[in-house]
Each structure stands twice: as structure tokens, then as C-alpha cells.
mmCIF file of C-alpha atoms in Angstrom:
data_model
loop_
_atom_site.group_PDB
_atom_site.id
_atom_site.type_symbol
_atom_site.label_atom_id
_atom_site.label_comp_id
_atom_site.label_asym_id
_atom_site.label_seq_id
_atom_site.Cartn_x
_atom_site.Cartn_y
_atom_site.Cartn_z
ATOM 1 C CA UNK E 66 0.000 0.000 0.000
ATOM 2 C CA UNK E 67 1.087 3.585 -0.687
ATOM 3 C CA UNK E 68 2.224 5.543 2.356
ATOM 4 C CA UNK E 69 -0.060 8.259 3.635
ATOM 5 C CA UNK E 70 2.489 11.040 3.134
ATOM 6 C CA UNK E 71 2.267 11.500 -0.646
ATOM 7 C CA UNK E 72 2.588 15.310 -0.977
ATOM 8 C CA UNK E 73 -0.818 16.873 -1.550
ATOM 9 C CA UNK E 74 -2.826 13.643 -1.218
ATOM 10 C CA UNK E 75 -4.685 12.012 1.679
ATOM 11 C CA UNK E 76 -4.942 8.469 0.346
ATOM 12 C CA UNK E 77 -7.565 7.291 2.837
ATOM 13 C CA UNK E 78 -9.926 10.186 2.100
ATOM 14 C CA UNK E 79 -9.361 9.827 -1.624
ATOM 15 C CA UNK E 80 -10.204 6.120 -1.399
ATOM 16 C CA UNK E 81 -13.451 6.886 0.434
ATOM 17 C CA UNK E 82 -14.433 9.508 -2.150
ATOM 18 C CA UNK E 83 -13.610 7.213 -5.070
ATOM 19 C CA UNK E 84 -15.683 4.390 -3.568
ATOM 20 C CA UNK E 85 -18.746 6.628 -3.965
ATOM 21 C CA UNK E 86 -17.918 8.625 -7.097
ATOM 22 C CA UNK E 87 -15.838 6.194 -9.162
ATOM 23 C CA UNK E 88 -16.530 2.750 -7.664
ATOM 24 C CA UNK E 89 -15.749 0.886 -10.885
ATOM 25 C CA UNK E 90 -12.076 1.882 -10.587
ATOM 26 C CA UNK E 91 -11.527 0.168 -7.252
ATOM 27 C CA UNK E 92 -9.512 1.409 -4.275
ATOM 28 C CA UNK E 93 -6.254 3.273 -4.987
ATOM 29 C CA UNK E 94 -3.380 0.914 -4.228
ATOM 30 C CA UNK E 95 -0.508 3.226 -5.112
ATOM 31 C CA UNK E 96 -0.172 6.977 -5.710
ATOM 32 C CA UNK E 97 2.917 8.674 -7.072
ATOM 33 C CA UNK E 98 3.721 12.247 -8.034
ATOM 34 C CA UNK E 99 4.742 12.618 -11.672
ATOM 35 C CA UNK E 100 8.028 14.502 -11.876
ATOM 36 C CA UNK E 101 8.429 17.467 -14.180
ATOM 37 C CA UNK E 102 5.300 19.462 -13.269
ATOM 38 C CA UNK E 103 5.997 23.145 -12.523
ATOM 39 C CA UNK E 104 2.485 24.279 -11.650
ATOM 40 C CA UNK E 105 -0.510 22.039 -10.966
ATOM 41 C CA UNK E 106 0.430 18.708 -9.422
ATOM 42 C CA UNK E 107 -0.151 15.518 -11.388
ATOM 43 C CA UNK E 108 -0.243 12.042 -9.868
ATOM 44 C CA UNK E 109 -0.562 8.507 -11.198
ATOM 45 C CA UNK E 110 -3.182 6.579 -9.208
ATOM 46 C CA UNK E 111 -2.945 2.796 -9.543
ATOM 47 C CA UNK E 112 -6.057 0.764 -8.773
ATOM 48 C CA UNK E 113 -6.809 -2.940 -9.222
ATOM 49 C CA UNK E 114 -8.844 -2.122 -12.338
ATOM 50 C CA UNK E 115 -6.877 0.561 -14.151
ATOM 51 C CA UNK E 116 -4.341 3.360 -14.046
ATOM 52 C CA UNK E 117 -5.726 6.863 -13.447
ATOM 53 C CA UNK E 118 -4.265 10.351 -13.341
ATOM 54 C CA UNK E 119 -5.191 12.935 -10.675
ATOM 55 C CA UNK E 120 -4.722 16.693 -11.060
ATOM 56 C CA UNK E 121 -4.771 19.178 -8.178
ATOM 57 C CA UNK E 122 -3.461 22.744 -7.629
ATOM 58 C CA UNK E 123 -0.035 23.493 -6.146
ATOM 59 C CA UNK E 124 0.349 23.293 -2.376
ATOM 60 C CA UNK E 125 0.641 27.032 -1.821
ATOM 61 C CA UNK E 126 0.806 30.563 -3.255
ATOM 62 C CA UNK E 127 -2.221 30.043 -5.494
ATOM 63 C CA UNK E 128 -3.020 33.245 -7.387
ATOM 64 C CA UNK E 129 -6.614 34.312 -8.095
ATOM 65 C CA UNK E 130 -8.040 32.594 -11.232
ATOM 66 C CA UNK E 131 -4.972 30.344 -11.504
ATOM 67 C CA UNK E 132 -4.954 26.563 -11.088
ATOM 68 C CA UNK E 133 -8.729 26.284 -11.583
ATOM 69 C CA UNK E 134 -9.483 22.569 -11.560
ATOM 70 C CA UNK E 135 -13.152 22.939 -12.449
ATOM 71 C CA UNK E 136 -12.227 24.975 -15.505
ATOM 72 C CA UNK E 137 -9.676 22.403 -16.645
ATOM 73 C CA UNK E 138 -12.157 19.584 -16.045
ATOM 74 C CA UNK E 139 -14.855 21.371 -17.997
ATOM 75 C CA UNK E 140 -12.751 21.930 -21.091
ATOM 76 C CA UNK E 141 -11.442 18.365 -21.400
ATOM 77 C CA UNK E 142 -14.992 17.079 -20.898
ATOM 78 C CA UNK E 143 -16.199 19.342 -23.710
ATOM 79 C CA UNK E 144 -13.356 18.351 -26.038
ATOM 80 C CA UNK E 145 -13.587 14.600 -25.446
ATOM 81 C CA UNK E 146 -15.930 14.014 -28.447
ATOM 82 C CA UNK E 147 -14.041 16.403 -30.785
ATOM 83 C CA UNK E 148 -10.973 15.816 -32.995
ATOM 84 C CA UNK E 149 -8.793 17.439 -30.316
ATOM 85 C CA UNK E 150 -7.028 14.612 -28.442
ATOM 86 C CA UNK E 151 -7.534 14.822 -24.648
ATOM 87 C CA UNK E 152 -7.451 12.285 -21.789
ATOM 88 C CA UNK E 153 -10.708 10.562 -20.848
ATOM 89 C CA UNK E 154 -12.496 12.672 -18.179
ATOM 90 C CA UNK E 155 -13.670 10.451 -15.296
ATOM 91 C CA UNK E 156 -14.672 12.361 -12.150
ATOM 92 C CA UNK E 157 -14.400 15.833 -10.594
ATOM 93 C CA UNK E 158 -14.308 16.757 -6.899
ATOM 94 C CA UNK E 159 -14.880 20.317 -5.716
ATOM 95 C CA UNK E 160 -14.881 19.389 -2.013
ATOM 96 C CA UNK E 161 -11.593 20.642 -0.556
ATOM 97 C CA UNK E 162 -12.043 18.460 2.530
ATOM 98 C CA UNK E 163 -11.107 15.349 0.545
ATOM 99 C CA UNK E 164 -7.452 16.120 -0.261
ATOM 100 C CA UNK E 165 -7.232 19.818 0.627
ATOM 101 C CA UNK E 166 -8.092 21.224 -2.804
ATOM 102 C CA UNK E 167 -10.388 20.597 -5.771
ATOM 103 C CA UNK E 168 -9.158 17.839 -8.086
ATOM 104 C CA UNK E 169 -10.209 15.623 -10.937
ATOM 105 C CA UNK E 170 -9.437 12.152 -12.218
ATOM 106 C CA UNK E 171 -8.869 11.236 -15.845
ATOM 107 C CA UNK E 172 -7.807 8.167 -17.738
ATOM 108 C CA UNK E 173 -4.117 7.445 -18.093
ATOM 109 C CA UNK E 174 -2.789 8.000 -21.625
ATOM 110 C CA UNK E 175 -0.089 5.573 -22.674
ATOM 111 C CA UNK E 176 2.064 8.228 -24.287
ATOM 112 C CA UNK E 177 5.402 9.907 -23.669
ATOM 113 C CA UNK E 178 6.052 13.401 -22.340
ATOM 114 C CA UNK E 179 8.829 14.767 -24.528
ATOM 115 C CA UNK E 180 10.798 17.329 -22.508
ATOM 116 C CA UNK E 181 14.329 16.793 -23.808
ATOM 117 C CA UNK E 182 16.295 15.402 -26.720
ATOM 118 C CA UNK E 183 16.778 12.243 -24.662
ATOM 119 C CA UNK E 184 12.991 11.845 -24.351
ATOM 120 C CA UNK E 185 12.720 11.892 -28.140
ATOM 121 C CA UNK E 186 14.819 8.746 -28.139
ATOM 122 C CA UNK E 187 16.078 7.518 -31.489
ATOM 123 C CA UNK E 188 13.628 9.396 -33.697
ATOM 124 C CA UNK E 189 14.878 10.086 -37.203
ATOM 125 C CA UNK E 190 14.861 13.652 -38.580
ATOM 126 C CA UNK E 191 11.810 12.688 -40.621
ATOM 127 C CA UNK E 192 9.981 11.575 -37.481
ATOM 128 C CA UNK E 193 10.882 14.704 -35.509
ATOM 129 C CA UNK E 194 9.687 16.827 -38.402
ATOM 130 C CA UNK E 195 6.385 14.976 -38.430
ATOM 131 C CA UNK E 196 6.030 15.356 -34.666
ATOM 132 C CA UNK E 197 6.465 19.120 -34.889
ATOM 133 C CA UNK E 198 4.043 19.286 -37.816
ATOM 134 C CA UNK E 199 1.463 17.373 -35.773
ATOM 135 C CA UNK E 200 1.965 19.794 -32.891
ATOM 136 C CA UNK E 201 1.045 22.673 -35.214
ATOM 137 C CA UNK E 202 -1.894 20.734 -36.670
ATOM 138 C CA UNK E 203 -3.347 19.923 -33.239
ATOM 139 C CA UNK E 204 -3.043 23.592 -32.236
ATOM 140 C CA UNK E 205 -5.008 24.477 -35.363
ATOM 141 C CA UNK E 206 -7.588 21.808 -34.430
ATOM 142 C CA UNK E 207 -8.051 23.398 -30.992
ATOM 143 C CA UNK E 208 -8.680 26.752 -32.643
ATOM 144 C CA UNK E 209 -11.094 25.194 -35.143
ATOM 145 C CA UNK E 210 -13.436 23.820 -32.447
ATOM 146 C CA UNK E 211 -16.896 25.371 -32.505
ATOM 147 C CA UNK E 212 -16.825 26.280 -28.829
ATOM 148 C CA UNK E 213 -20.519 27.131 -28.732
ATOM 149 C CA UNK E 214 -21.461 23.763 -30.166
ATOM 150 C CA UNK E 215 -19.476 21.861 -27.498
ATOM 151 C CA UNK E 216 -21.011 23.876 -24.646
ATOM 152 C CA UNK E 217 -18.235 26.394 -24.047
ATOM 153 C CA UNK E 218 -20.045 29.492 -25.251
ATOM 154 C CA UNK E 219 -19.706 31.083 -21.807
ATOM 155 C CA UNK E 220 -16.160 29.832 -21.189
ATOM 156 C CA UNK E 221 -14.668 33.298 -21.645
ATOM 157 C CA UNK E 222 -15.138 36.763 -23.134
ATOM 158 C CA UNK E 223 -13.339 36.872 -26.487
ATOM 159 C CA UNK E 224 -13.912 40.607 -26.995
ATOM 160 C CA UNK E 225 -11.029 42.613 -25.553
ATOM 161 C CA UNK E 226 -9.117 39.429 -24.728
ATOM 162 C CA UNK E 227 -5.597 40.737 -25.333
ATOM 163 C CA UNK E 228 -6.196 43.953 -23.392
ATOM 164 C CA UNK E 229 -7.456 41.919 -20.438
ATOM 165 C CA UNK E 230 -4.508 39.536 -20.777
ATOM 166 C CA UNK E 231 -2.072 42.415 -20.445
ATOM 167 C CA UNK E 232 -3.928 43.667 -17.387
ATOM 168 C CA UNK E 233 -4.191 40.211 -15.848
ATOM 169 C CA UNK E 234 -0.531 39.310 -16.236
ATOM 170 C CA UNK E 235 0.481 42.739 -14.978
ATOM 171 C CA UNK E 236 -1.542 42.080 -11.836
ATOM 172 C CA UNK E 237 -0.030 38.607 -11.507
ATOM 173 C CA UNK E 238 3.414 40.169 -11.736
ATOM 174 C CA UNK E 239 2.633 42.563 -8.896
ATOM 175 C CA UNK E 240 1.422 39.701 -6.716
ATOM 176 C CA UNK E 241 4.367 37.430 -7.453
ATOM 177 C CA UNK E 242 7.398 39.616 -8.107
ATOM 178 C CA UNK E 243 10.393 38.998 -5.884
ATOM 179 C CA UNK E 244 12.251 42.119 -7.077
ATOM 180 C CA UNK E 245 11.574 45.256 -9.110
ATOM 181 C CA UNK E 246 12.577 44.968 -12.762
ATOM 182 C CA UNK E 247 12.398 48.249 -14.736
ATOM 183 C CA UNK E 248 12.338 46.421 -18.074
ATOM 184 C CA UNK E 249 8.990 44.876 -17.095
ATOM 185 C CA UNK E 250 7.150 48.186 -16.854
ATOM 186 C CA UNK E 251 8.561 49.452 -20.158
ATOM 187 C CA UNK E 252 7.617 46.191 -21.862
ATOM 188 C CA UNK E 253 4.049 46.318 -20.533
ATOM 189 C CA UNK E 254 3.716 49.851 -21.894
ATOM 190 C CA UNK E 255 5.085 48.873 -25.314
ATOM 191 C CA UNK E 256 2.687 45.928 -25.554
ATOM 192 C CA UNK E 257 -0.290 48.170 -24.719
ATOM 193 C CA UNK E 258 0.761 50.511 -27.519
ATOM 194 C CA UNK E 259 0.954 47.620 -30.013
ATOM 195 C CA UNK E 260 -2.353 45.934 -29.198
ATOM 196 C CA UNK E 261 -3.945 44.682 -32.448
ATOM 197 C CA UNK E 262 -7.191 46.454 -33.276
ATOM 198 C CA UNK E 263 -8.980 43.197 -34.122
ATOM 199 C CA UNK E 264 -8.478 39.517 -33.506
ATOM 200 C CA UNK E 265 -10.158 36.175 -34.095
ATOM 201 C CA UNK E 266 -12.037 34.429 -31.271
ATOM 202 C CA UNK E 267 -11.501 30.729 -30.570
ATOM 203 C CA UNK E 268 -10.871 28.322 -27.753
ATOM 204 C CA UNK E 269 -7.282 28.843 -26.610
ATOM 205 C CA UNK E 270 -5.155 26.446 -24.557
ATOM 206 C CA UNK E 271 -3.119 29.164 -22.868
ATOM 207 C CA UNK E 272 0.096 27.148 -22.372
ATOM 208 C CA UNK E 273 0.543 25.114 -25.548
ATOM 209 C CA UNK E 274 3.920 23.436 -25.976
ATOM 210 C CA UNK E 275 5.324 20.019 -26.780
ATOM 211 C CA UNK E 276 5.720 18.937 -23.155
ATOM 212 C CA UNK E 277 2.068 19.756 -22.470
ATOM 213 C CA UNK E 278 1.167 16.910 -24.793
ATOM 214 C CA UNK E 279 1.526 13.155 -24.580
ATOM 215 C CA UNK E 280 2.913 11.676 -27.755
ATOM 216 C CA UNK E 281 3.401 8.402 -29.528
ATOM 217 C CA UNK E 282 6.936 8.178 -30.839
ATOM 218 C CA UNK E 283 6.778 5.083 -33.049
ATOM 219 C CA UNK E 284 6.146 3.872 -35.608
ATOM 220 C CA UNK E 285 4.637 7.177 -36.757
ATOM 221 C CA UNK E 286 4.881 10.066 -34.253
ATOM 222 C CA UNK E 287 1.547 11.531 -33.204
ATOM 223 C CA UNK E 288 -0.046 13.639 -30.474
ATOM 224 C CA UNK E 289 -2.173 11.328 -28.289
ATOM 225 C CA UNK E 290 -3.435 13.939 -25.810
ATOM 226 C CA UNK E 291 -3.163 17.632 -25.014
ATOM 227 C CA UNK E 292 -2.960 18.174 -21.240
ATOM 228 C CA UNK E 293 -2.566 21.041 -18.719
ATOM 229 C CA UNK E 294 -5.632 23.073 -19.686
ATOM 230 C CA UNK E 295 -5.600 25.250 -16.562
ATOM 231 C CA UNK E 296 -5.136 28.507 -18.537
ATOM 232 C CA UNK E 297 -7.655 27.735 -21.276
ATOM 233 C CA UNK E 298 -10.357 30.241 -22.204
ATOM 234 C CA UNK E 299 -11.931 31.917 -25.221
ATOM 235 C CA UNK E 300 -9.672 34.443 -26.893
ATOM 236 C CA UNK E 301 -7.164 35.206 -29.609
ATOM 237 C CA UNK E 302 -5.663 32.062 -31.193
ATOM 238 C CA UNK E 303 -2.447 33.884 -32.105
ATOM 239 C CA UNK E 304 -1.754 34.315 -28.391
ATOM 240 C CA UNK E 305 -1.453 30.514 -28.265
ATOM 241 C CA UNK E 306 0.858 30.480 -31.272
ATOM 242 C CA UNK E 307 3.002 33.304 -29.897
ATOM 243 C CA UNK E 308 3.515 31.453 -26.621
ATOM 244 C CA UNK E 309 4.345 28.198 -28.407
ATOM 245 C CA UNK E 310 7.006 30.062 -30.387
ATOM 246 C CA UNK E 311 8.304 31.571 -27.138
ATOM 247 C CA UNK E 312 8.864 28.043 -25.843
ATOM 248 C CA UNK E 313 10.483 26.935 -29.115
ATOM 249 C CA UNK E 314 14.276 26.747 -29.310
ATOM 250 C CA UNK E 315 15.998 26.933 -32.660
ATOM 251 C CA UNK E 316 19.478 25.456 -33.129
ATOM 252 C CA UNK E 317 22.117 27.965 -32.024
ATOM 253 C CA UNK E 318 19.805 29.888 -29.671
ATOM 254 C CA UNK E 319 21.934 29.425 -26.555
ATOM 255 C CA UNK E 320 20.130 32.219 -24.727
ATOM 256 C CA UNK E 321 16.844 30.331 -24.965
ATOM 257 C CA UNK E 322 18.622 27.252 -23.653
ATOM 258 C CA UNK E 323 19.427 29.182 -20.445
ATOM 259 C CA UNK E 324 15.711 29.480 -19.598
ATOM 260 C CA UNK E 325 14.800 26.177 -17.885
ATOM 261 C CA UNK E 326 11.276 25.836 -19.250
ATOM 262 C CA UNK E 327 10.584 23.584 -22.247
ATOM 263 C CA UNK E 328 14.053 24.171 -23.693
ATOM 264 C CA UNK E 329 16.226 21.777 -25.629
ATOM 265 C CA UNK E 330 14.065 19.265 -27.433
ATOM 266 C CA UNK E 331 13.260 21.252 -30.591
ATOM 267 C CA UNK E 332 16.931 21.693 -31.483
ATOM 268 C CA UNK E 333 17.096 17.994 -32.398
ATOM 269 C CA UNK E 334 17.682 17.354 -36.127
ATOM 270 C CA UNK E 335 14.481 17.429 -38.150
ATOM 271 C CA UNK E 336 12.340 19.629 -35.918
ATOM 272 C CA UNK E 337 10.759 22.566 -37.693
ATOM 273 C CA UNK E 338 12.298 25.935 -36.876
ATOM 274 C CA UNK E 339 10.061 28.459 -35.117
ATOM 275 C CA UNK E 340 9.488 30.212 -38.441
ATOM 276 C CA UNK E 341 8.606 26.915 -40.161
ATOM 277 C CA UNK E 342 6.278 25.946 -37.319
ATOM 278 C CA UNK E 343 4.405 29.244 -37.666
ATOM 279 C CA UNK E 344 4.185 28.771 -41.441
ATOM 280 C CA UNK E 345 2.793 25.242 -41.083
ATOM 281 C CA UNK E 346 0.211 26.452 -38.555
ATOM 282 C CA UNK E 347 -0.810 29.217 -40.963
ATOM 283 C CA UNK E 348 -1.081 26.706 -43.809
ATOM 284 C CA UNK E 349 -3.437 24.344 -41.967
ATOM 285 C CA UNK E 350 -5.433 27.040 -40.114
ATOM 286 C CA UNK E 351 -5.588 29.822 -42.687
ATOM 287 C CA UNK E 352 -4.514 32.348 -40.034
ATOM 288 C CA UNK E 353 -3.112 35.779 -40.932
ATOM 289 C CA UNK E 354 0.266 36.162 -39.179
ATOM 290 C CA UNK E 355 0.811 39.857 -39.951
ATOM 291 C CA UNK E 356 0.997 40.839 -36.259
ATOM 292 C CA UNK E 357 2.840 37.730 -35.096
ATOM 293 C CA UNK E 358 5.749 39.722 -33.592
ATOM 294 C CA UNK E 359 3.366 41.274 -31.065
ATOM 295 C CA UNK E 360 2.108 37.856 -29.992
ATOM 296 C CA UNK E 361 5.614 36.410 -29.655
ATOM 297 C CA UNK E 362 6.647 39.396 -27.534
ATOM 298 C CA UNK E 363 3.543 38.935 -25.404
ATOM 299 C CA UNK E 364 4.396 35.230 -25.110
ATOM 300 C CA UNK E 365 7.793 36.125 -23.668
ATOM 301 C CA UNK E 366 6.140 38.579 -21.279
ATOM 302 C CA UNK E 367 3.569 36.036 -20.107
ATOM 303 C CA UNK E 368 6.199 33.344 -19.625
ATOM 304 C CA UNK E 369 8.318 35.792 -17.601
ATOM 305 C CA UNK E 370 5.392 36.340 -15.217
ATOM 306 C CA UNK E 371 4.704 32.598 -14.972
ATOM 307 C CA UNK E 372 8.359 31.868 -14.234
ATOM 308 C CA UNK E 373 8.448 34.616 -11.602
ATOM 309 C CA UNK E 374 5.419 33.008 -9.928
ATOM 310 C CA UNK E 375 7.159 29.627 -9.860
ATOM 311 C CA UNK E 376 10.286 31.316 -8.475
ATOM 312 C CA UNK E 377 8.215 32.965 -5.731
ATOM 313 C CA UNK E 378 6.692 29.629 -4.711
ATOM 314 C CA UNK E 379 10.149 28.070 -4.630
ATOM 315 C CA UNK E 380 11.468 30.814 -2.335
ATOM 316 C CA UNK E 381 8.515 30.201 0.002
ATOM 317 C CA UNK E 382 9.223 26.474 0.098
ATOM 318 C CA UNK E 383 5.880 25.664 -1.486
ATOM 319 C CA UNK E 384 6.998 23.989 -4.704
ATOM 320 C CA UNK E 385 7.053 20.198 -4.956
ATOM 321 C CA UNK E 386 9.704 18.654 -7.185
ATOM 322 C CA UNK E 387 13.244 19.367 -8.332
ATOM 323 C CA UNK E 388 14.978 21.780 -10.680
ATOM 324 C CA UNK E 389 13.634 25.124 -9.398
ATOM 325 C CA UNK E 390 16.821 26.582 -7.890
ATOM 326 C CA UNK E 391 17.751 28.770 -10.860
ATOM 327 C CA UNK E 392 14.428 29.244 -12.612
ATOM 328 C CA UNK E 393 14.178 32.893 -11.535
ATOM 329 C CA UNK E 394 17.272 33.718 -13.602
ATOM 330 C CA UNK E 395 15.179 33.352 -16.749
ATOM 331 C CA UNK E 396 12.816 36.242 -15.946
ATOM 332 C CA UNK E 397 15.005 39.214 -17.045
ATOM 333 C CA UNK E 398 16.145 37.222 -20.088
ATOM 334 C CA UNK E 399 12.563 36.665 -21.237
ATOM 335 C CA UNK E 400 11.732 40.346 -20.796
ATOM 336 C CA UNK E 401 14.778 41.353 -22.843
ATOM 337 C CA UNK E 402 13.854 38.862 -25.580
ATOM 338 C CA UNK E 403 10.373 40.419 -25.769
ATOM 339 C CA UNK E 404 11.875 43.870 -26.246
ATOM 340 C CA UNK E 405 14.087 42.567 -29.057
ATOM 341 C CA UNK E 406 11.108 41.006 -30.841
ATOM 342 C CA UNK E 407 9.252 44.342 -30.716
ATOM 343 C CA UNK E 408 12.405 46.035 -32.012
ATOM 344 C CA UNK E 409 12.362 43.656 -34.982
ATOM 345 C CA UNK E 410 15.699 42.111 -33.991
#
């Protein structure tokens, strides 16, 4: 039996709740934290009948509107019958008395999380190219969902989305910042000045990158499931693309390699470059990428705020897992990269 001290989980209370709400799964026999998560916590729950996955918020320093389990549960439930690949939604719990926070259970997806070149294994350049093409195609599929038809018509307010995003992430920065950074304020002002006058309205993932998917590597690489929907809403699809390109690392971009979030894997031979990825997305989605520089700069800004929040939790001793000691060093680098994108450099 699993010990009772799994961080963030009370196994006995979870077992009691599951016996009522998911009795067909059986009692949890083993629970383990999946390594690599930098925000919401993800666990594998082994039962006599099947393998499940549990998602819950971080243990502390939870910002308003962040880490919303009900929101994440709702979107994967809505997407389950669509062409967008998501894990099977099983059960949601909003009662914080069970494990100390809302959580949900979903089916385990027998796919790989590709976070490094080593994770990609022995893929050929042709296979890595296909994997990056599929990543662009699945992003386009997310944006093609008729969100009203799947019951997400009230999932967000698409009008004025980017203006609210700038305001929201500015507020998050003020709540999380561990030091004043003059470049942040100047960047926020520049982004407000460059806000596009119009934008499309779709479902957006909010944190779309390769390691927020589970993939099949062989014989033909494919995306089996998109996960980590905690930031999803209705808004501008190019905000998703801009953030994905922020995460992307082209060969020779050593500065990007110094930011310890989703770096490294896309430099492997065969992966599309950031420019090629954007072009393939545009080809399959029909999107107009005229203002893409703004969205990439905003992606760097948003990631800087996210990283600062993770850094703040680490300093407070409220982050579970390893590899957080130097994550705060990436914040000024991301802000400088955003300025360079706006400068056309």
C-alpha cells in the first residue's frame, strides 16, 4: 500500500471519495507524483482495475483565477468528443475536505512526455519533423473547435481578450514579483501601444507546448493527448501560437537554452524551426500572421510572469519537485527577448 504522506494527497480520504464517485475503478493501491510538473500537481493513481491520473493545484501561493481545476475539467470534458485529443475525463471533486483542494481524475494515456532530446529517443529527422508538424496541426484543431457547439459558449469573453490579458498578467506580476525589474514596466507599456485592433475568437489552450502533450513516438509520431488546460479560455488564437514560439528553441539559440522551461528538445535534427512551425500552422489554419511579432513578444512577457510566480513559490518552500533553484534567472532574459522582438531584432 502507498504511504499516507504523498505530498498533496490524503490516500484514505481519496479512497473513500472514489468508492462513492468512481466505484468501478476500485480502491487506490498506489499513488505517485509525476516529476516534471511546474504548476498544478499531477499524480498517477494505480487501482486494481486501471491506471488513473489525478490533477490538483499546487500546495501554496495560489493566485486568483490560476490553477482552476473545475475549468480544466470542464474543457477536457467538452473536447472529449471532438478531434482534439484529450485524456478521458472520469470524475471531478470540488470538495476541498477530501485532499485539501479541488481535483479531478482522468484516464491514463499511454504516451510519452517529450521534454528533452533524450525523451525523443532515437527518432529520425523525418519523425521529428512529423512530430512538430502534428503539434502545429493539433493547435489548429483546438482553434477550429466550434466552442458554442461543445457547450463552451460562456467559457470566456473573447472581446477585448488581449487587453485583459495584459492587465491580468500585470496584476499577476505585482502579486508574485520577488524584485523590481524596470524592463517589465517598459515592456508592458510597449505591448499596450501595439495591441492589435482586431483579432479572431476561438478556444485557446493558454500554455501550448510540446511537453504539455503526450505523444506516440513510433512507428509514426503523433499527439495522443493535449494536457494542462488550466489557462484555457476563449480568446485570440495567435496568443497561443506566440507562446508556443516563445517556448520553441531553434538550433544555435543558446540564450533560450538558459531558460529552464521547455528548452532543448526542438533543437534535435528534423524539428521545424520556429518560423517553419508558424508557417505550417498558418497553412493548416488559414490564419493571418501579420501581427505575429506582437504575440511572440507577449508570449515572452507572459512566460516571464509565470516563471516569476514559480520562483516565488520556490522561495517560500511551497513547490514540490526538483529543478527550481535557478528558474528565476530566466525572468530578465525573457523580458529582454520580448523587447528585441518588438524592435524587430
